Coordinates of N, CA and C in Angstrom, one line a residue:
X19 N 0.8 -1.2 0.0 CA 0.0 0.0 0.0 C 0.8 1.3 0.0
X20 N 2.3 1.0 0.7 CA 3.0 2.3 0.8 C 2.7 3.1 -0.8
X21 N 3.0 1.9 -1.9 CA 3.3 3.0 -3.1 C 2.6 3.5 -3.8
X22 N 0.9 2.9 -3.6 CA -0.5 3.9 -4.3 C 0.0 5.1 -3.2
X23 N -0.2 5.1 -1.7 CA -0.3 6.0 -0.9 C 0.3 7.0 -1.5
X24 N 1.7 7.1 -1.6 CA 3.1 8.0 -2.2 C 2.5 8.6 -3.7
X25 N 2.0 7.8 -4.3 CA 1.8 8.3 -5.5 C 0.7 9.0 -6.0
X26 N -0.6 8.9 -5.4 CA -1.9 9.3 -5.5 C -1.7 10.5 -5.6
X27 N -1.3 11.3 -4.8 CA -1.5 12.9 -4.9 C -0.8 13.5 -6.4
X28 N 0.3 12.3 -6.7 CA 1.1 13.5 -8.1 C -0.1 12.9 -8.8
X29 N -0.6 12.1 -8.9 CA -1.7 11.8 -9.7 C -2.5 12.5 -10.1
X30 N -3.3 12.6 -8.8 CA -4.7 13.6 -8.6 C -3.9 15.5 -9.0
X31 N -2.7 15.4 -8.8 CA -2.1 16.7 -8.9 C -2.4 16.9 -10.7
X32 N -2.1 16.3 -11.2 CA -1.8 16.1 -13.0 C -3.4 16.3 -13.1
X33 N -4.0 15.4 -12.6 CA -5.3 15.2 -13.2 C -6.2 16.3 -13.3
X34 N -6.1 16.8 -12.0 CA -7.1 18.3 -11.8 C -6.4 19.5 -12.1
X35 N -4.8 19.1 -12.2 CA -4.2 20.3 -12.9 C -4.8 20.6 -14.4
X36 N -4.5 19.2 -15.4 CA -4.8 19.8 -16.2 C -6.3 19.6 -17.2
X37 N -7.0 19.3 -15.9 CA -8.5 19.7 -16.6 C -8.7 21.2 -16.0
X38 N -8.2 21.9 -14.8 CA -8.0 23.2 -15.1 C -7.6 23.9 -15.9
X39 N -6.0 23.9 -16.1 CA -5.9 24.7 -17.7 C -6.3 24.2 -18.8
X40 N -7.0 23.1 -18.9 CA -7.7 23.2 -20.3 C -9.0 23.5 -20.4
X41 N -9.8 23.4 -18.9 CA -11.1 24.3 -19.1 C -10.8 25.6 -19.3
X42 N -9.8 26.3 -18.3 CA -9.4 27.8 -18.9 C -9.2 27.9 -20.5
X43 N -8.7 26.9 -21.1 CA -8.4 27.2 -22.1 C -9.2 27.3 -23.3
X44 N -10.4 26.1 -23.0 CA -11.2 25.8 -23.8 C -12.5 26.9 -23.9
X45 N -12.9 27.7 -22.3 CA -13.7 28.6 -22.1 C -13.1 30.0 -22.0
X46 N -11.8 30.0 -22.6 CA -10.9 31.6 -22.7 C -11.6 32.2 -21.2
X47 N -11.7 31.7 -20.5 CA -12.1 32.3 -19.5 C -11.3 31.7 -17.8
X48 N -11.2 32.3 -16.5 CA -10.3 32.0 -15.5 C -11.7 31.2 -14.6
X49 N -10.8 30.6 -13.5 CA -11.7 29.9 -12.7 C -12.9 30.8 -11.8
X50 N -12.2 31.8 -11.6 CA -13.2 33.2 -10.9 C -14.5 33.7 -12.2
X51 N -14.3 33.3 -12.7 CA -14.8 33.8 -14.3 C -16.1 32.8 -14.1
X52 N -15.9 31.8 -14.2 CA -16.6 30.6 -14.1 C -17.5 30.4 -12.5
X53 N -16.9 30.9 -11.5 CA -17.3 30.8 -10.5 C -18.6 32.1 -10.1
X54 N -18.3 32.8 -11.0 CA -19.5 34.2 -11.2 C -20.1 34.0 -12.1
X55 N -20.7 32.9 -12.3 CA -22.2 32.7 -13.3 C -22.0 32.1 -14.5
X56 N -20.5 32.5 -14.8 CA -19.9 32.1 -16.8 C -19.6 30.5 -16.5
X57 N -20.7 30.1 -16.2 CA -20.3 28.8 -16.4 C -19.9 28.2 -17.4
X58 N -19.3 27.1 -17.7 CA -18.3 26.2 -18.8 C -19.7 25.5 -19.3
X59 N -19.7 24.8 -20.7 CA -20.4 24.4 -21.0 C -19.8 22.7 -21.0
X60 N -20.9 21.7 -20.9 CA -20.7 20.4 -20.7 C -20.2 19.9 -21.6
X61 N -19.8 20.2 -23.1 CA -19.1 19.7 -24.2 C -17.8 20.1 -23.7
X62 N -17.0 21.3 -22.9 CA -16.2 22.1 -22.9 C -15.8 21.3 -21.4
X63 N -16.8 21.0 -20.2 CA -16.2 20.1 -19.4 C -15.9 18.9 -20.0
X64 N -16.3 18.1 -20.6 CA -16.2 16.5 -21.0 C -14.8 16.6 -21.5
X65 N -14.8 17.5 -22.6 CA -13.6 17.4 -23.7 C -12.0 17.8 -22.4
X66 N -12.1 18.7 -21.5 CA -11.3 19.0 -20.4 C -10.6 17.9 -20.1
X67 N -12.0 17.0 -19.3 CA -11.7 15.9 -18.6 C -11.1 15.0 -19.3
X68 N -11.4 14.7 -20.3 CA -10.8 13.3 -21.2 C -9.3 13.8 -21.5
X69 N -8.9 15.6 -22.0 CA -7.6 15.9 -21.6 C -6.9 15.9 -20.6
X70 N -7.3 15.7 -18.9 CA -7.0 15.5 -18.6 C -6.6 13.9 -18.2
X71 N -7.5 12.7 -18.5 CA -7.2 11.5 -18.7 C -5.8 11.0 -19.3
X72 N -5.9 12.1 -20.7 CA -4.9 11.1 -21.5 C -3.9 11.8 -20.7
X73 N -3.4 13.4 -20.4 CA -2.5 13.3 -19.3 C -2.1 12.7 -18.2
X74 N -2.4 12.1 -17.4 CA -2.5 11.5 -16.4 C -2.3 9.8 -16.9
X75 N -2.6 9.5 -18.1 CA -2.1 8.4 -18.6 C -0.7 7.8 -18.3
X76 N 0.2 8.9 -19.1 CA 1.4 9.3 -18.9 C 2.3 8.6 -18.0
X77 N 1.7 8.8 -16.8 CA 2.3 9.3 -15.6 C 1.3 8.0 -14.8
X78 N 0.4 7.7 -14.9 CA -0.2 6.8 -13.7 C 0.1 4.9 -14.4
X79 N 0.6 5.0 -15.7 CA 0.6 3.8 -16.2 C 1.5 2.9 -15.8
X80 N 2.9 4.1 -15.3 CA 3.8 2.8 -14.8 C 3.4 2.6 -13.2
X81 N 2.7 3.6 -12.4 CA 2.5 3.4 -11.0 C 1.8 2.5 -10.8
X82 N 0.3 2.3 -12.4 CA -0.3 1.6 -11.9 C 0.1 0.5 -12.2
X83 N 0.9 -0.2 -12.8 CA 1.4 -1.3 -13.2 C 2.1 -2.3 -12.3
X84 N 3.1 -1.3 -11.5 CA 3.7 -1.7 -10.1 C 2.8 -2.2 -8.9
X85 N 1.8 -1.1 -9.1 CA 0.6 -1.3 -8.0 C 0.1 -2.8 -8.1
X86 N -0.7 -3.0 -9.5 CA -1.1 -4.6 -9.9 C 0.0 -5.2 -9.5
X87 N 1.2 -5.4 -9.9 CA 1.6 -6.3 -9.7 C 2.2 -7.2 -8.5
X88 N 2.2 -6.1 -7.5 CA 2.6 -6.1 -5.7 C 1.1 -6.7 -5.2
X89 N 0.4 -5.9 -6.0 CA -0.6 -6.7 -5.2 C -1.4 -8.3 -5.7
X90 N -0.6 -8.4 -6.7 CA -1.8 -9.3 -7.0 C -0.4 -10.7 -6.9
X91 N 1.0 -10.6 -6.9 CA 1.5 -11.9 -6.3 C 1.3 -12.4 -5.1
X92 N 1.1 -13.5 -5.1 CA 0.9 -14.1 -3.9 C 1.9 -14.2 -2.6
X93 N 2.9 -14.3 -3.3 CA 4.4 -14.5 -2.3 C 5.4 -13.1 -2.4
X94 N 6.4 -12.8 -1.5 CA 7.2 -12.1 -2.3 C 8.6 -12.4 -2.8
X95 N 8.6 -13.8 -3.5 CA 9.6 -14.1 -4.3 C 9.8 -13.7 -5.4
X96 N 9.1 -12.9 -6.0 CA 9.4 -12.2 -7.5 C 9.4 -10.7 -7.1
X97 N 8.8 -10.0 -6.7 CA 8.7 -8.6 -6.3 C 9.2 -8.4 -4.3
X98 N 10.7 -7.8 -4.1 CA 10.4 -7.5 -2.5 C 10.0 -6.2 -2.6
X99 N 9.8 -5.0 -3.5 CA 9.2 -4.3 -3.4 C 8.9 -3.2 -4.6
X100 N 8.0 -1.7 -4.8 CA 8.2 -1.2 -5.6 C 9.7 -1.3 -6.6
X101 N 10.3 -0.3 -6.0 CA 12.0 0.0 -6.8 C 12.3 -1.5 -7.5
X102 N 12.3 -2.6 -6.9 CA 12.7 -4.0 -7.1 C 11.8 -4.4 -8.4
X103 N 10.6 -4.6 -8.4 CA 9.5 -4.5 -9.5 C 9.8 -3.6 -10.8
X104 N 10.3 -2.3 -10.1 CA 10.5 -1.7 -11.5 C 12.3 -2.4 -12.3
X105 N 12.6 -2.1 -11.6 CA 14.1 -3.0 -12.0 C 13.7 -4.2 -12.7
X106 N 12.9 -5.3 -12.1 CA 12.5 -6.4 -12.8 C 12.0 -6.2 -14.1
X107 N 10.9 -5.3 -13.9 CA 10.1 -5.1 -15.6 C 11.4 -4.8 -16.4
X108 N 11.9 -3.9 -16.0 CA 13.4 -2.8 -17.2 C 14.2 -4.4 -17.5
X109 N 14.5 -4.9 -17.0 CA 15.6 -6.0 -17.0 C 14.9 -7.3 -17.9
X110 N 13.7 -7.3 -17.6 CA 13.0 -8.3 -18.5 C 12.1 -7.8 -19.7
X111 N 11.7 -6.7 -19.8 CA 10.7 -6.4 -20.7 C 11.2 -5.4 -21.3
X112 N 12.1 -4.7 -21.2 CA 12.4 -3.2 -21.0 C 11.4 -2.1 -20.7
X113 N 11.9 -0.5 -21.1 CA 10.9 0.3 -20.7 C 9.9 -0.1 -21.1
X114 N 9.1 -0.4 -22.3 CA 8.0 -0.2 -23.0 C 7.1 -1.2 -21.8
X115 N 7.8 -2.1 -21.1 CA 6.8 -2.8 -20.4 C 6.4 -2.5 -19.2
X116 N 6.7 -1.0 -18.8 CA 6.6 -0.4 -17.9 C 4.8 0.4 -18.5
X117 N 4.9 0.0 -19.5 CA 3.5 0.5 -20.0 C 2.2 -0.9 -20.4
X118 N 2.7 -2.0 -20.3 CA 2.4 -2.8 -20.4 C 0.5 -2.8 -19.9
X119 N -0.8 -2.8 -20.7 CA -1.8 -2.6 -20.2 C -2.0 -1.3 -20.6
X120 N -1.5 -0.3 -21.5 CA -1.7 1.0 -21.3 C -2.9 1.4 -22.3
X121 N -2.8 0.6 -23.4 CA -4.0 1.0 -24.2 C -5.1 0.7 -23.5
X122 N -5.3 -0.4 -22.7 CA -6.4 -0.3 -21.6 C -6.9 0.6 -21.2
X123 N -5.9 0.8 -20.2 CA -5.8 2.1 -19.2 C -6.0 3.4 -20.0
X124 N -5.9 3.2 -21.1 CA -6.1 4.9 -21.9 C -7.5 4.9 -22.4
X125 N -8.1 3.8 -22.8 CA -9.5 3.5 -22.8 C -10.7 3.6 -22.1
X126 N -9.8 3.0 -20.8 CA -10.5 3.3 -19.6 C -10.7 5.0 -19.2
X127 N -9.4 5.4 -19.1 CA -9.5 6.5 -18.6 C -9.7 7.9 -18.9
X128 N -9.8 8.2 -20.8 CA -9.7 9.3 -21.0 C -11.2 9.7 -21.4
X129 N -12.1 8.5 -22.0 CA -13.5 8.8 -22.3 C -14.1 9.3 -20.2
X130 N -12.9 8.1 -19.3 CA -14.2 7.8 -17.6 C -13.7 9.3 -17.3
X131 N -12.8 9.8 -17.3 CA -12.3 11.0 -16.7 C -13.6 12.4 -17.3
X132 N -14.1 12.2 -18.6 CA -14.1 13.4 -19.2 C -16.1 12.9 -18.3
X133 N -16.2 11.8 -18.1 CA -17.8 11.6 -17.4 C -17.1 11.8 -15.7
X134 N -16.0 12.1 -15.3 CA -16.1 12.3 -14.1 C -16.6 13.7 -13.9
X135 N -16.0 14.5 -14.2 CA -16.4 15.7 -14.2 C -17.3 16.8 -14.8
X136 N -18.1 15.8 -15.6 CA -19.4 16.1 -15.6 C -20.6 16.0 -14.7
X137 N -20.4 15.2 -14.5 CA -21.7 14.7 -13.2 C -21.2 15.4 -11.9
X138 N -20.0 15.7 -12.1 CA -19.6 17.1 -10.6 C -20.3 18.5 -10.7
X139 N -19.5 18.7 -12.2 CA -20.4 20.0 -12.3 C -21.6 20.4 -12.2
X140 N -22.2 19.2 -13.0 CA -23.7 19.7 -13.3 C -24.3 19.7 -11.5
X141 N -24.4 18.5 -10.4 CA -24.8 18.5 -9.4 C -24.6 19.5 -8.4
X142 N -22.9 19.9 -8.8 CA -22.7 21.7 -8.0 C -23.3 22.2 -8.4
X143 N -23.4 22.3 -9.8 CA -24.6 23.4 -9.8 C -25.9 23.6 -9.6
X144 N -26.4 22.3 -9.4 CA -27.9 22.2 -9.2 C -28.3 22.3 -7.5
X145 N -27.0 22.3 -6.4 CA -26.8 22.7 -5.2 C -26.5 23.7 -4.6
X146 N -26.0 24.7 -6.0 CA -25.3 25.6 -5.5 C -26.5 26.9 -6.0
X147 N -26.6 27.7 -4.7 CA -27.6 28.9 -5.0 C -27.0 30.1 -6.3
X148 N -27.7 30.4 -6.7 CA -26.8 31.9 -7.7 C -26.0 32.6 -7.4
X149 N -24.7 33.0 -7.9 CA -24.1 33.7 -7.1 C -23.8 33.7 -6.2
X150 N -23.4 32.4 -5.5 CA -23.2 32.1 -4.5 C -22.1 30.7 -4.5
X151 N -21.3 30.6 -3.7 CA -20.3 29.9 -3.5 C -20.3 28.3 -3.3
X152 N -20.3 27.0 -3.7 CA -20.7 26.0 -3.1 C -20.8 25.5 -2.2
X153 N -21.0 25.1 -1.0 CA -20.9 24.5 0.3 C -20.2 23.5 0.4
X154 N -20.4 22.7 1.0 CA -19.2 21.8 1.7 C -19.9 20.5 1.3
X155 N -21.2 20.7 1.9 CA -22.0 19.4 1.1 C -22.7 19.1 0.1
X156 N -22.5 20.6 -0.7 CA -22.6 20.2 -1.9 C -21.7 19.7 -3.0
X157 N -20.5 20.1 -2.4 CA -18.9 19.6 -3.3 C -18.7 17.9 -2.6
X158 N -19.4 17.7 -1.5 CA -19.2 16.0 -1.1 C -20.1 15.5 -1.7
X159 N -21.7 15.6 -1.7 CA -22.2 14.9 -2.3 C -22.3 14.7 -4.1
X160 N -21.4 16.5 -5.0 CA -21.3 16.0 -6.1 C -19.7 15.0 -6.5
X161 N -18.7 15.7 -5.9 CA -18.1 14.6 -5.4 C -17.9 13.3 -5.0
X162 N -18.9 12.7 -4.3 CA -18.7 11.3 -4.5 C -20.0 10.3 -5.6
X163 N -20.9 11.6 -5.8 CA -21.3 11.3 -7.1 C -20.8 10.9 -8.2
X164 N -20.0 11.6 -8.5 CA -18.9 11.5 -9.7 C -18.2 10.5 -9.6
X165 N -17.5 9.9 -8.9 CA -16.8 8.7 -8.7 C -17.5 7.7 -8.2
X166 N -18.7 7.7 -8.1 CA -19.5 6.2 -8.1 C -20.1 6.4 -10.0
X167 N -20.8 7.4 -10.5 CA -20.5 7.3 -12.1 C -19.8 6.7 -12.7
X168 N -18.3 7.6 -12.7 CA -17.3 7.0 -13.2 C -16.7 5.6 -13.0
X169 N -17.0 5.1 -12.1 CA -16.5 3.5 -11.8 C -17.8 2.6 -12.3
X170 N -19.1 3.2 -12.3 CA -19.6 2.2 -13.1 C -19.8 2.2 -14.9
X171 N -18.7 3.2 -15.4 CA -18.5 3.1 -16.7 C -16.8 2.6 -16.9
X172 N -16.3 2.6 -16.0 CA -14.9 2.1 -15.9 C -14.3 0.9 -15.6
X173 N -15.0 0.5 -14.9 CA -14.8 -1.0 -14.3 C -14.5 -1.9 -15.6
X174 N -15.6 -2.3 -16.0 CA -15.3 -3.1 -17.4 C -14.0 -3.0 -18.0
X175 N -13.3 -1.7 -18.0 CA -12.1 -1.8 -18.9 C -11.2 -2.0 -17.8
X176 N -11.6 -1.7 -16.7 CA -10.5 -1.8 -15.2 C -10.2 -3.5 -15.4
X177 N -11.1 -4.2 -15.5 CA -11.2 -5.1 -15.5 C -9.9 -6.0 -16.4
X178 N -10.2 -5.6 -17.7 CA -9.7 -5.9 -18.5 C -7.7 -5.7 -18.6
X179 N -7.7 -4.1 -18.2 CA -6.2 -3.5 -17.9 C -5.4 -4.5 -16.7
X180 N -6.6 -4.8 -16.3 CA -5.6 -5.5 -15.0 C -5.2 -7.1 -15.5
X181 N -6.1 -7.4 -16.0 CA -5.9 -8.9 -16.5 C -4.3 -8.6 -17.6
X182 N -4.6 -7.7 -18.3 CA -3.0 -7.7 -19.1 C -1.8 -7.2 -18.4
X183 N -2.1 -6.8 -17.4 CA -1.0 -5.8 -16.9 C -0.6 -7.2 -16.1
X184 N -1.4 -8.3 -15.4 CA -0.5 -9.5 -14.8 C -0.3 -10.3 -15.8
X185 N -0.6 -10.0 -17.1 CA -0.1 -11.2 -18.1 C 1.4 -11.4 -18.1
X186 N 2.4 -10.5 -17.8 CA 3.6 -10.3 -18.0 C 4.0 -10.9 -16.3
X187 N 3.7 -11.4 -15.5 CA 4.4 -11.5 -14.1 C 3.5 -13.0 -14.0
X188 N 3.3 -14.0 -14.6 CA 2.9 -15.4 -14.5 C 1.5 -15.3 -14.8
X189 N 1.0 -14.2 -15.0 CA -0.4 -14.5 -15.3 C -0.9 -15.1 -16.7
X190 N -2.1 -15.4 -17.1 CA -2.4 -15.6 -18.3 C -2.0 -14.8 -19.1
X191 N -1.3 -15.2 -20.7 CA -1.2 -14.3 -21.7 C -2.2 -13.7 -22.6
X192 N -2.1 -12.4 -22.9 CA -3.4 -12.4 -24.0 C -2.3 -11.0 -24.9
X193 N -3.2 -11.5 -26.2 CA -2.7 -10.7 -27.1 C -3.0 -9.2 -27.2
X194 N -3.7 -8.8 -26.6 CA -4.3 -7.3 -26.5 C -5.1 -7.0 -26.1
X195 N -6.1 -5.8 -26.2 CA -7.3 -5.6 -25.4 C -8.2 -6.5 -25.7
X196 N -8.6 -6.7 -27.1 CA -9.5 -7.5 -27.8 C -9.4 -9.3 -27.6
X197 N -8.6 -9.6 -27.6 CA -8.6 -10.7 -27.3 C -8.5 -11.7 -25.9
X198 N -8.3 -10.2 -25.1 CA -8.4 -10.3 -23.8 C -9.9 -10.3 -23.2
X199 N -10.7 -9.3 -24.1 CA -11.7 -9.6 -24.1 C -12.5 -10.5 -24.7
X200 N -12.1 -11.3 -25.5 CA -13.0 -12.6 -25.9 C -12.7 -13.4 -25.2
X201 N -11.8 -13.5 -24.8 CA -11.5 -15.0 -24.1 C -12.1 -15.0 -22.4
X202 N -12.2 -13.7 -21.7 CA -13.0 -13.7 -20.4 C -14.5 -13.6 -20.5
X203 N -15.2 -13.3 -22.0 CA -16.6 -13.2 -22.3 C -16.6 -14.6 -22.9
X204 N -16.2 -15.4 -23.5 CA -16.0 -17.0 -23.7 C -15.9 -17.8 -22.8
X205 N -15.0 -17.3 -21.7 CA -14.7 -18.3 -20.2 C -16.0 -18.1 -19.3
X206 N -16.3 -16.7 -19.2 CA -16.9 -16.3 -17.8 C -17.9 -15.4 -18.0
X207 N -18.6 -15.0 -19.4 CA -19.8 -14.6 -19.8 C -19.6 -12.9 -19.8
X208 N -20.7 -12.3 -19.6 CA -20.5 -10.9 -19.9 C -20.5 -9.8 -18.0
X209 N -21.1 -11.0 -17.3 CA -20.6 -10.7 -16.3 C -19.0 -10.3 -15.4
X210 N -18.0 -10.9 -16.1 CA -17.3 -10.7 -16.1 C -16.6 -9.5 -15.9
X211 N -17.3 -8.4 -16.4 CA -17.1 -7.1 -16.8 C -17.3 -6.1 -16.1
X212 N -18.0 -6.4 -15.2 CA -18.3 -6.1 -13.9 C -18.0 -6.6 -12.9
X213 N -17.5 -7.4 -12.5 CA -16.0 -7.6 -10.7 C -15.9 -6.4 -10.2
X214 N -16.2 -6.7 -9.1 CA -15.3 -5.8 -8.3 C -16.2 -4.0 -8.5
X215 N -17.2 -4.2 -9.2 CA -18.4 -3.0 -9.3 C -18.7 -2.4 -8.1
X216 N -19.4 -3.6 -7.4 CA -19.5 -2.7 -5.8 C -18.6 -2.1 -5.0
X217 N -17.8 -3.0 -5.1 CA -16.5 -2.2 -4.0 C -16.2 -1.4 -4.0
X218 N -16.3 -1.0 -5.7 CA -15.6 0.2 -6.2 C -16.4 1.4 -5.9
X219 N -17.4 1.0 -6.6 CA -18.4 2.2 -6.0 C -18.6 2.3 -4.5
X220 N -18.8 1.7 -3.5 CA -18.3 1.7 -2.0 C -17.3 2.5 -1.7
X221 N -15.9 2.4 -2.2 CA -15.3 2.7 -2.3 C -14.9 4.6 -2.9
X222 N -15.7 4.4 -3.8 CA -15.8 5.5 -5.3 C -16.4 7.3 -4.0
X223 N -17.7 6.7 -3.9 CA -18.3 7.9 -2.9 C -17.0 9.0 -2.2
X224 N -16.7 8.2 -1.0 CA -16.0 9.0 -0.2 C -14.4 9.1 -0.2
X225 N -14.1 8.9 -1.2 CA -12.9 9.1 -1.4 C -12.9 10.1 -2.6
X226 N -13.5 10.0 -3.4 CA -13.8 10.8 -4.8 C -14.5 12.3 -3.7
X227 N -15.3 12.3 -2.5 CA -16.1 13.4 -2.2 C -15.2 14.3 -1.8
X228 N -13.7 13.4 -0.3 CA -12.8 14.0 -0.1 C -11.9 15.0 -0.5
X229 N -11.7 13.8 -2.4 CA -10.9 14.3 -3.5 C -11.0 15.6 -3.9
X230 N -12.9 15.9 -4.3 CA -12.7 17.2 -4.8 C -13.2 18.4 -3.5
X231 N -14.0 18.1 -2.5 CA -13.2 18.5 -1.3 C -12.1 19.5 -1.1
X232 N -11.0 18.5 -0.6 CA -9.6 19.2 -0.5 C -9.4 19.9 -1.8
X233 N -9.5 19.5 -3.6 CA -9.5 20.3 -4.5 C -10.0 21.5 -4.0
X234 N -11.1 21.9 -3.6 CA -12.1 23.1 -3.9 C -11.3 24.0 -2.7
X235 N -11.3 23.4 -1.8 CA -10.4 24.0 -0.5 C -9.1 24.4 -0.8
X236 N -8.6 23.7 -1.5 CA -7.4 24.9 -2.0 C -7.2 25.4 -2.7
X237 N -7.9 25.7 -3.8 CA -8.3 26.0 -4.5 C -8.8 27.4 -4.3
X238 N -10.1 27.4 -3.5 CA -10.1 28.6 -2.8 C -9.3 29.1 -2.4
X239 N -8.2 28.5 -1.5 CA -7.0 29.2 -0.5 C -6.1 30.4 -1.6
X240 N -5.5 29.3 -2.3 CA -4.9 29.8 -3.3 C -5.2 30.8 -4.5
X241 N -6.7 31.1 -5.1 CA -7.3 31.5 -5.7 C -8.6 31.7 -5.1
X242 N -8.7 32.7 -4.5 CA -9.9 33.2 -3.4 C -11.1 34.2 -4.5
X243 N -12.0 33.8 -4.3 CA -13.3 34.7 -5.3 C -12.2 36.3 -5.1
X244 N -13.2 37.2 -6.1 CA -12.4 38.7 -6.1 C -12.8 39.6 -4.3
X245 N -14.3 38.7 -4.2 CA -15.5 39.5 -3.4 C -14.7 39.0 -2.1
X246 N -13.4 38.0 -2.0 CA -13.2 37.6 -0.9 C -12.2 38.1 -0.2

């Protein structure tokens, strides 16, 4: 767990960084701009989000790769830890297999990202009075809205990324996304594609509410309305 823990924040840092500058970018307008009525339009959030996905691709594909793969051996005679893991993949696969599962993961994440922060916005807004600033439980409950959404359109390919990403450390082989997916809808029907649904969304609520939470909170800090 140490190395999700360590890593999560540069994560979430990339991710919300850059669906901020590219909402600024895409609405020529600043976040105070937006926060006084000029709202962004949902074509102009979506397209953000999914820029922010494929960034975050980047950058989360080798962490999350390490992650799968610590957690899902059984013993630790192949992996004693992160650093050791990455050494392993370079020495056996080289870099590229440090990406190993990425077209998944870029599947998964640049269409789920651009529906995460839609279902934020729209809900802040429908919580949030005119001209007026969001509350605290309106940014938790659109907050962990969004990440129970997002995980029930993501899972399926979660599903799938993770099956290739152990193909390389003793797991089953499969030739790609597609064939990864015929052969678990052949074995184990269409159910399949959904594992691990609930947890996630269990899971999704209050950590996604926290997420943008702490976002909005400093966010404020650092960029305070003009009126403030």
């Amino acid at each position: 767990m140490a190395f999700p823990v360590m890593t999560t924040g540069i994560i979430n840092s990339v991710v919300f960084g850059s669906y901020s500058n590219a909402l600024d970018f895409l609405t020529q307008s600043q976040r105070n701009d937006r926060s006084q009525g000029k709202a962004a339009s949902s074509a102009h959030v979506y397209t953000a989000g999914c820029f922010s996905g494929m960034v975050q691709v980047l950058v989360s594909a080798p962490i999350d790769l390490v992650k799968v793969r610590l957690q899902g051996q059984t013993t630790a005679e192949r992996y004693r830890g992160p650093t050791h893991c990455v050494a392993v993949i370079l020495k056996g696969e080289g870099p590229r297999g440090l990406f190993r599962g990425g077209l998944a993961l870029t599947l998964r994440d640049v269409p789920c990202y651009g529906l995460y922060f839609l279902p934020y916005e729209a809900i802040l807004k429908a919580l949030t009075e005119t001209d007026k600033q969001p509350g605290t439980f309106a940014i938790l409950i659109a907050g962990g809205s969004a990440g129970v959404v997002t995980w029930a359109f993501a899972t399926p390919m979660d599903v799938i990324k993770a099956r290739l990403q152990m193909s390389g450390a003793g797991g089953r082989e499969y030739n790609g996304v597609l064939h990864c997916m015929r052969v678990s809808i052949r074995e184990e029907g269409l159910r399949v594609f959904f594992k691990g649904l609930l947890l996630n969304s269990l899971r999704a609520f209050p950590v996604n509410a926290i997420t943008f939470l702490t976002y909005e909170s400093l966010m404020g800090f650092f960029c305070p309305p003009p009126h403030s």
